[in-house]
Structure formats: C-alpha cells, structure tokens
Amino acid sequence: MMTEKKGDRSAIDQENTLPVWILHGFAASPIWVRPLAKKLQRLGWNAQCYRYPSWVSSIEREGERFADFLKKQYQRDPKPIHLIGHSMGGLVARVAINHLPSDAIGKLVMICTPNQGSHIASRVHRWLGPFFPMLSQMSDEQGSFVKRLPPPKVPYAIVAADGDLVVRPDSTRVSGDEPWLKVPGMHSAAVWRDDVAKAVDSFLRNGKLT
C-alpha cells in the first residue's frame, strides 16, 4: 500500500478533512494516480493512494480486501470516506462499497471506468483471460461481471474521456442519470488533468461536476 503525504492544509474546511482514497486501474500502480492525489492535496484534501494487485487477482477479491482495509480506517476515525477510482479502480471501489455500512462511505468518483464493460477487454479476454481474470470481468459482453454489478449505494459521479480508445465514453455510465462529465484526452491521461481534479473537488464538496 502506498500513501501520499498531506499537502498545504492552510485552506482546509470541515468538509475536506474527510479522507479520500484513490485507486489505480488494471496493470497500473499508485504512481499512475499520484498526480491526482497531489492536486487534491493542494486543494486541501487528505488524499492518499491505495495499492492492490491489478494483474492476476479478481475484481471482487480486491474489492473485498479494500473493504476490509476501509473498515479498519473507519473504526480508527469514524468519518465518511470518499473514493476515487481510475478505470478498473472504480469497479474495485464499487465492490468494496457493497461490503461496507452506508455511513462509512461519502461519495464515489469514477474516471474512465468501464461500468458497461470495455470493447477492448472483450476482444482480448478469450486469449488473455485465463492469465488475467480481471480482463474477462471487464468484457462488455452481455452477462459479464461488470454488467451484473448493482449501482453504487452512495452518491457518485463519472468522468469520461472523449478520446478514450479503451473504454467508450458511453460505457462509463451506470444508470444514465448520474452526474457525468466528458473531458478531452485519452484513457490513461484523464486522471492527470487539472480540469478533472477540479471536477472531483467540486463533486466531493457540493455534489456537482462543475
């Protein structure tokens, strides 16, 4: 597990003292989402990165482990915890939420998350799925793991990238009614954008991606 140090806390108010945990995506590491953590720290948030095996495990297993981790955090400091997931990290967060009491989680933001599956995962999982089960779980085929996940039971928002070649923007949606923002750029780089950090900050504060 990797954590980030707290940034400038001079402008902190009561709301953004809540902890924020950021999850990376498939085949990545906390290094990938560290720029977002640092941007949120500069905005006053207690943002940290969570490390999990993102190659050979399964989404449900890592979601359950993340839930166990969050339970311990919540027991030590009973404040609602905000979650941010990039790509598959959003799915791990969704699974974790289902294993936690409703008052333990504040809000969830998913960035380029394949909530309706990834067409790329569907193309390659027949060959690579036996080695990387998470790929098969992210298929956009009917009945896949992601298609069967229940909607998050906490307030959530979604950010998509209009140049995403891995997850089509419409495939990031869950119900179609949630706050949703499309930004320029591609799948991997969306999490590094200043406008994405500002949108996350806005949603965590006031429930709007503005």
Coordinates of C-alpha atoms in Angstrom, one line a residue, residues 59-152:
I59 CA -12.2 -7.5 -9.0
E60 CA -14.4 -9.0 -6.3
R61 CA -11.4 -10.3 -4.3
E62 CA -9.7 -7.0 -4.4
G63 CA -12.9 -5.1 -3.6
E64 CA -13.4 -7.3 -0.5
R65 CA -9.8 -6.7 0.6
F66 CA -10.2 -2.9 0.1
A67 CA -13.5 -3.0 2.1
D68 CA -11.6 -4.7 5.0
F69 CA -8.9 -2.0 4.8
L70 CA -11.6 0.7 4.8
K71 CA -13.4 -0.8 7.8
K72 CA -10.2 -0.6 9.8
Q73 CA -9.7 3.0 8.7
Y74 CA -13.3 3.9 9.6
Q75 CA -13.0 2.2 13.0
R76 CA -10.0 4.3 13.9
D77 CA -11.5 7.5 12.6
P78 CA -15.3 7.3 12.0
K79 CA -15.6 9.9 9.2
P80 CA -17.2 9.1 5.8
I81 CA -14.5 8.2 3.3
H82 CA -14.6 9.4 -0.3
L83 CA -13.4 7.1 -3.0
I84 CA -12.0 7.8 -6.5
G85 CA -11.3 5.1 -9.0
H86 CA -9.5 5.3 -12.3
S87 CA -10.6 2.7 -14.8
M88 CA -10.8 -0.7 -13.1
G89 CA -10.2 1.0 -9.8
G90 CA -13.7 2.3 -10.0
L91 CA -15.0 -1.2 -10.2
V92 CA -12.9 -2.3 -7.2
A93 CA -14.4 0.6 -5.3
R94 CA -17.9 -0.3 -6.3
V95 CA -17.4 -3.9 -4.9
A96 CA -15.9 -2.5 -1.7
I97 CA -18.9 -0.2 -1.1
N98 CA -21.2 -3.2 -1.2
H99 CA -19.3 -4.7 1.8
L100 CA -19.4 -1.6 3.9
P101 CA -22.0 0.2 6.1
S102 CA -23.6 3.1 4.2
D103 CA -22.3 5.7 6.7
A104 CA -18.7 4.6 6.1
I105 CA -18.5 6.0 2.5
G106 CA -19.2 9.6 1.5
K107 CA -19.0 9.9 -2.3
L108 CA -17.5 8.0 -5.2
V109 CA -16.0 9.4 -8.4
M110 CA -15.1 7.0 -11.3
I111 CA -12.8 8.2 -14.0
C112 CA -12.9 6.3 -17.3
T113 CA -14.3 3.3 -15.5
P114 CA -15.8 0.5 -17.8
N115 CA -19.1 0.3 -15.9
Q116 CA -20.7 -1.2 -19.0
G117 CA -17.6 -3.1 -20.0
S118 CA -14.7 -2.4 -22.4
H119 CA -14.8 -3.4 -26.0
I120 CA -11.0 -3.9 -25.9
A121 CA -11.4 -6.3 -23.0
S122 CA -13.9 -8.3 -25.0
R123 CA -11.5 -8.6 -27.9
V124 CA -8.6 -10.0 -25.9
H125 CA -10.1 -11.8 -22.9
R126 CA -10.5 -15.1 -24.8
W127 CA -6.8 -15.3 -25.2
L128 CA -5.5 -13.4 -22.1
G129 CA -8.4 -14.0 -19.7
P130 CA -7.0 -17.3 -18.4
F131 CA -3.9 -15.4 -17.3
F132 CA -5.6 -12.1 -16.3
P133 CA -9.1 -12.9 -15.0
M134 CA -9.8 -9.2 -14.5
L135 CA -9.8 -8.7 -18.2
S136 CA -12.7 -11.2 -18.7
Q137 CA -14.6 -9.5 -15.9
M138 CA -14.4 -6.2 -17.8
S139 CA -15.8 -7.5 -21.0
D140 CA -18.8 -5.6 -22.5
E141 CA -20.5 -8.9 -23.4
Q142 CA -23.9 -9.5 -22.0
G143 CA -23.8 -11.1 -18.6
S144 CA -20.2 -10.1 -17.8
F145 CA -19.2 -9.3 -14.3
V146 CA -19.4 -5.5 -14.7
K147 CA -22.9 -5.8 -16.3
R148 CA -24.1 -7.6 -13.2
L149 CA -22.8 -5.2 -10.6
P150 CA -25.5 -3.3 -8.7
P151 CA -25.5 0.5 -8.9
P152 CA -23.4 2.2 -6.1

